[in-house]
CSV table of C-alpha atoms in Angstrom, one decimal:
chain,number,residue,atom,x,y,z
A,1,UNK,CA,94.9,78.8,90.0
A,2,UNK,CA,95.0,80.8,93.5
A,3,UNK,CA,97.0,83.6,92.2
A,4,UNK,CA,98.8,85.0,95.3
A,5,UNK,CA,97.2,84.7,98.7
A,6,UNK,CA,97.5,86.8,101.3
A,7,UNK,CA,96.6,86.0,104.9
A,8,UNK,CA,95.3,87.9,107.1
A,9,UNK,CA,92.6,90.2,105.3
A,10,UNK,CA,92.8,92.3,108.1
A,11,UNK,CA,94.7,92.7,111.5
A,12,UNK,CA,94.9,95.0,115.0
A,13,UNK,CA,98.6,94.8,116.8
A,14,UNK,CA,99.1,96.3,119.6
A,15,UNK,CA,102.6,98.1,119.9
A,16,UNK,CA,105.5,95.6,120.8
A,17,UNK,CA,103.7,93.1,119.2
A,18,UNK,CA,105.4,90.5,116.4
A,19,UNK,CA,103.1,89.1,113.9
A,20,UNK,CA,104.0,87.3,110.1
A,21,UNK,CA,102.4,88.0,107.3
A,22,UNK,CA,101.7,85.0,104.8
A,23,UNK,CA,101.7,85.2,101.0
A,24,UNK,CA,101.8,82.2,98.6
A,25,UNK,CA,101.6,81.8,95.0
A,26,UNK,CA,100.8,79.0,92.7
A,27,UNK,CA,102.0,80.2,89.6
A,28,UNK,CA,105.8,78.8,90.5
A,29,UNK,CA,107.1,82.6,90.0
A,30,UNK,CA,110.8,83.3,90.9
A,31,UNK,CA,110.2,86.9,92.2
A,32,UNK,CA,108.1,87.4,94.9
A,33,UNK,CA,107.4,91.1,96.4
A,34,UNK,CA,106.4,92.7,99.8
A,35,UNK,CA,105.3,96.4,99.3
A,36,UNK,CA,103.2,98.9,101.7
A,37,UNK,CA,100.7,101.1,100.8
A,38,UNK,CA,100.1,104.2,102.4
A,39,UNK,CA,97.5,106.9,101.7
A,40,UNK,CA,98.6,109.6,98.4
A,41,UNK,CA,102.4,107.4,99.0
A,42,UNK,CA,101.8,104.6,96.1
A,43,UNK,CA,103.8,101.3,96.9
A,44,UNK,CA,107.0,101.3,98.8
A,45,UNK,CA,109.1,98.3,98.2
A,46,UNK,CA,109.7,96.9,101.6
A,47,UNK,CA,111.6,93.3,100.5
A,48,UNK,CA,111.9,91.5,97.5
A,49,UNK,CA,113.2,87.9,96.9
A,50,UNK,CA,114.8,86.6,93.4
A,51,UNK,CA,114.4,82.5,94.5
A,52,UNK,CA,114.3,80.7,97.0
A,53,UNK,CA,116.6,81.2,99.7
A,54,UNK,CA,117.2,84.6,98.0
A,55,UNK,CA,116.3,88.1,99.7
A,56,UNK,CA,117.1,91.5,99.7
A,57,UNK,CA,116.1,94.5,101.0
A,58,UNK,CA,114.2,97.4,99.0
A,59,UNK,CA,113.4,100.6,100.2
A,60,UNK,CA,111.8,100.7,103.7
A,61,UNK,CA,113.2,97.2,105.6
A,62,UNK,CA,113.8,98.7,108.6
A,63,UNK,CA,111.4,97.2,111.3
A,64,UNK,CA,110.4,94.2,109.0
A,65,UNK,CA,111.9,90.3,107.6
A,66,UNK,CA,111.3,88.2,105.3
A,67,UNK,CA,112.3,84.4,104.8
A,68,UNK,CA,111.7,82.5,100.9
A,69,UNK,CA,112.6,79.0,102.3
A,70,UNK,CA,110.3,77.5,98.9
A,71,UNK,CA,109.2,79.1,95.8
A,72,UNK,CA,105.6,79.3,96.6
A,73,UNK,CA,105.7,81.2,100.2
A,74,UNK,CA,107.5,84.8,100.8
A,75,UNK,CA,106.1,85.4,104.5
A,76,UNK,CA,106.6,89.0,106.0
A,77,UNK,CA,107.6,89.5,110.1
A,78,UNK,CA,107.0,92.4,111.9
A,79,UNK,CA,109.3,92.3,114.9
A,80,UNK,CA,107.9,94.9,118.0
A,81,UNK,CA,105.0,96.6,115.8
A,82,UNK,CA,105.2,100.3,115.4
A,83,UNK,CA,102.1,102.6,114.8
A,84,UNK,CA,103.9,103.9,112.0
A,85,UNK,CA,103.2,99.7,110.5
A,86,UNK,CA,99.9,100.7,110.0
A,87,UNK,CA,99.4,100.0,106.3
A,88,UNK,CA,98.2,98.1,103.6
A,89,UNK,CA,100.5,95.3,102.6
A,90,UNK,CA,101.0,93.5,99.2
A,91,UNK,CA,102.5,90.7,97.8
A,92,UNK,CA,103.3,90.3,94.9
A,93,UNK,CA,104.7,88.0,92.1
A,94,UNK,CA,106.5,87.3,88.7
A,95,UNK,CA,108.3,85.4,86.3
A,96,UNK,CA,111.2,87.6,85.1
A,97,UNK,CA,110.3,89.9,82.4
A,98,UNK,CA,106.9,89.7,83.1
A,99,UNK,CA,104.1,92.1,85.2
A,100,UNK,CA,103.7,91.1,88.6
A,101,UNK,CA,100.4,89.6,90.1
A,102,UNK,CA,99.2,91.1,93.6
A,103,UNK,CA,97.5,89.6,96.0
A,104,UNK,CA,94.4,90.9,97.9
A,105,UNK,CA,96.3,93.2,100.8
A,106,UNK,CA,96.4,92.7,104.2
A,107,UNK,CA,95.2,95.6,106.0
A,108,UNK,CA,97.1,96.1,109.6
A,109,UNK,CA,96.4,98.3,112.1
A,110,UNK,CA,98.5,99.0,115.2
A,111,UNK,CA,97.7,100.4,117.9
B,1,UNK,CA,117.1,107.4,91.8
B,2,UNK,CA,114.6,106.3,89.3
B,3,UNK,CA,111.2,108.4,89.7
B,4,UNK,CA,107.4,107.8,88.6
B,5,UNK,CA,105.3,110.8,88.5
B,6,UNK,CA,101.4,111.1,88.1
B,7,UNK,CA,98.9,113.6,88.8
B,8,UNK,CA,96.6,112.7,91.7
B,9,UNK,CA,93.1,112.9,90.6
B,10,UNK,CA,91.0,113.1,87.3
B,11,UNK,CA,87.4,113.7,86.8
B,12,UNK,CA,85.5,113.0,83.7
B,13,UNK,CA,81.9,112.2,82.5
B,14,UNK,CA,80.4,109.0,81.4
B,15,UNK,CA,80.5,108.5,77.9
B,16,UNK,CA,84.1,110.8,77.5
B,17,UNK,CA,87.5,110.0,77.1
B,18,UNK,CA,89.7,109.7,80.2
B,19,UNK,CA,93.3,110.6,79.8
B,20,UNK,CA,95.7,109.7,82.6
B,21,UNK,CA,99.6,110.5,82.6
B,22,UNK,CA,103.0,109.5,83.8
B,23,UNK,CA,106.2,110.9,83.4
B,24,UNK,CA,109.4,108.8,84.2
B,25,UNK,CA,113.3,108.8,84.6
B,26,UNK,CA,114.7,105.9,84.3
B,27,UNK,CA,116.4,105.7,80.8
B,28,UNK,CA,116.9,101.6,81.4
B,29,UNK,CA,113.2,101.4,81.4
B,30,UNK,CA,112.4,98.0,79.2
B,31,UNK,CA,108.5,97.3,80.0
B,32,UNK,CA,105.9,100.1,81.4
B,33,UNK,CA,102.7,99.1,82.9
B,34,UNK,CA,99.6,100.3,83.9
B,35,UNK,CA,97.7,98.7,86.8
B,36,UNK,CA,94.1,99.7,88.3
B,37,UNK,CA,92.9,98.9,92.0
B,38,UNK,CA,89.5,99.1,92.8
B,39,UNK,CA,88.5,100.1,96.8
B,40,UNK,CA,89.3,97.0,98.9
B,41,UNK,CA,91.6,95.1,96.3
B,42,UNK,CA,95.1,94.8,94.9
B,43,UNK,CA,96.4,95.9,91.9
B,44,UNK,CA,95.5,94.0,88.7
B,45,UNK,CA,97.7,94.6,85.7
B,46,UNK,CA,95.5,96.8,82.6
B,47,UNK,CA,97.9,96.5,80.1
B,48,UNK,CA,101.7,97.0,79.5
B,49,UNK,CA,104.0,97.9,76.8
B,50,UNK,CA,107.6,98.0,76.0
B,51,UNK,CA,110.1,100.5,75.8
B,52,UNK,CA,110.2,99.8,71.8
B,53,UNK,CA,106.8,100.6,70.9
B,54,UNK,CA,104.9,103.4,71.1
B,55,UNK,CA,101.6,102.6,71.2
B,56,UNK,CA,99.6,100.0,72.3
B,57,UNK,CA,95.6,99.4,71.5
B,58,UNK,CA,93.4,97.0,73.5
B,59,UNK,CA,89.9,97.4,73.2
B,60,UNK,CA,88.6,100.7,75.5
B,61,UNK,CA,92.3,101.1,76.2
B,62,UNK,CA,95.7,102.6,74.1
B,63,UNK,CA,98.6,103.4,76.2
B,64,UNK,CA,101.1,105.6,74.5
B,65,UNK,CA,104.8,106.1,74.6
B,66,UNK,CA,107.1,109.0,73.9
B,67,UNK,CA,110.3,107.3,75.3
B,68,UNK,CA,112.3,110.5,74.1
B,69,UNK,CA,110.2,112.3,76.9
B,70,UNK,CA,109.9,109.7,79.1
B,71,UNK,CA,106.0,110.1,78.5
B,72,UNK,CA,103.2,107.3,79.2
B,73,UNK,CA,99.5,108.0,79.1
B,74,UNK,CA,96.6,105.9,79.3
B,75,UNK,CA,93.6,106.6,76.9
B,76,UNK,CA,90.2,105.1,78.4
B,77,UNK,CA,87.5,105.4,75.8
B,78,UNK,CA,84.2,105.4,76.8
B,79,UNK,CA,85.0,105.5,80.5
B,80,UNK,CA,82.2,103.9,82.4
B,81,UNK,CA,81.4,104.4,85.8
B,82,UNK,CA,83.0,100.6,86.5
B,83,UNK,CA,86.0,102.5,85.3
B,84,UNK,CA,86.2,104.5,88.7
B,85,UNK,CA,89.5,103.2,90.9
B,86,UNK,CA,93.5,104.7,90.9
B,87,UNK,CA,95.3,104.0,88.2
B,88,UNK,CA,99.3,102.9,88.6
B,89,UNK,CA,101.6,103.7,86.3
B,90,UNK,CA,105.0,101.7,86.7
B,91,UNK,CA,108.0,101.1,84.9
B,92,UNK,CA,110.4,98.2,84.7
B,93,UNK,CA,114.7,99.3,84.7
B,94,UNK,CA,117.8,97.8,85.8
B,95,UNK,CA,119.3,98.5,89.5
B,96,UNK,CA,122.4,96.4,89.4
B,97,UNK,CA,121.4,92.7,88.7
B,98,UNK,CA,117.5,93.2,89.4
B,99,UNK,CA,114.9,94.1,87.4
B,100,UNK,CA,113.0,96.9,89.7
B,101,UNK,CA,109.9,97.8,89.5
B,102,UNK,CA,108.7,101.6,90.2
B,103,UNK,CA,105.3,102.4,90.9
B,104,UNK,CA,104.0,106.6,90.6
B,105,UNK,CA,101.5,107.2,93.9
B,106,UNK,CA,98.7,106.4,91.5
B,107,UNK,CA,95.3,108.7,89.9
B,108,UNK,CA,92.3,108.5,91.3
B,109,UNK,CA,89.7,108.7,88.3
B,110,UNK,CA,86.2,109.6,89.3
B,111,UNK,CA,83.4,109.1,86.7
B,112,UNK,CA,81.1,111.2,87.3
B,113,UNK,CA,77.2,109.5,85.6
């Protein structure tokens, strides 16, 4: 098994910009995650989905959306990219009740 | 809201024990985790225990719980310098119909040879 995958690893944006984030899982988990990262901040929930076709908003949506059209993907869109986007972003993943799996980060600049 | 605190940073030696805390608020807590994340990667779940128990032993590792507190520490025995990364504490409650997860900003151990 994958896990959950993240792509990009990395990314520049200039400001304006749009850009998705992928993440998929293989582990058929119902809820799938999208959290930033920033420095001495821990994890921010940003989006979280409970199945597909299911989303909802966590703490910090504003500037971002999500789509969960199938189990497996949970894609993340950045609509006219901020320098305040600059992050680290994780997926993540879980059957209920259980810990989540995260994915490797994607690390996005913009600039 | 609900609210995970940890301190920022601990330093110990090789060869000593490494004791990392977490306080909590949320009184609906049901499962509290601990996660690690070394430089360049994601979180990976340690270990976890729930709200029922209050201590947990897994080889280097025993997490304890005072619930009445809202206490959680992570005992790392023998902390090796492969033990070096931030260390999440989290805890799983009840907003509404989800199960939310809250994560503290993390401590950075440093393991000093």
């Amino acid at each position: 098994n994958a896990g959950v995958t993240q792509t990009p690893k990395f990314h520049i944006l200039k400001i304006g910009q749009s850009m998705t984030l992928q993440c998929t899982q293989d582990m058929n988990h119902n809820y799938m995650y999208w959290y930033r990262q920033d420095p001495g901040m821990g994890l921010k929930l940003i989006y979280y989905s409970v199945g597909a076709g299911i989303t909802d908003k966590g703490e910090v949506p504003n500037g971002y959306n999500v789509s969960r059209s199938t189990t497996e993907d949970f894609p993340l869109r950045l609509e006219l990219a901020a320098p305040s986007q600059t992050s680290v972003y994780f997926c993540a993943s879980n059957l209920r009740d259980s810990a989540a799996f995260f994915g490797q980060g994607t690390r996005l600049t913009v600039v | 809201g609900e609210d995970v605190e940890q301190s920022l940073f601990l330093s110990v030696r090789e060869g000593d024990s490494s004791v990392i805390n977490c306080t909590y608020t949320d009184s609906s807590s049901t499962y509290l985790y601990w996660y690690k994340q070394e430089p360049g990667a994601g979180l990976q779940l340690l270990t976890y225990i729930f709200s029922n128990m209050d201590m947990k032993q897994d080889q280097r590792l025993t997490v304890l719980l005072n619930k009445k507190d809202k206490h959680l520490s992570l005992r790392i025995a023998d902390t090796q310098t492969g033990d070096s990364a931030i260390y999440f504490c989290a805890e799983r409650g009840r907003s509404g119909g989800y199960q939310k997860v809250t994560f503290g900003i993390g401590t950075k151990l440093q393991v000093i040879p």
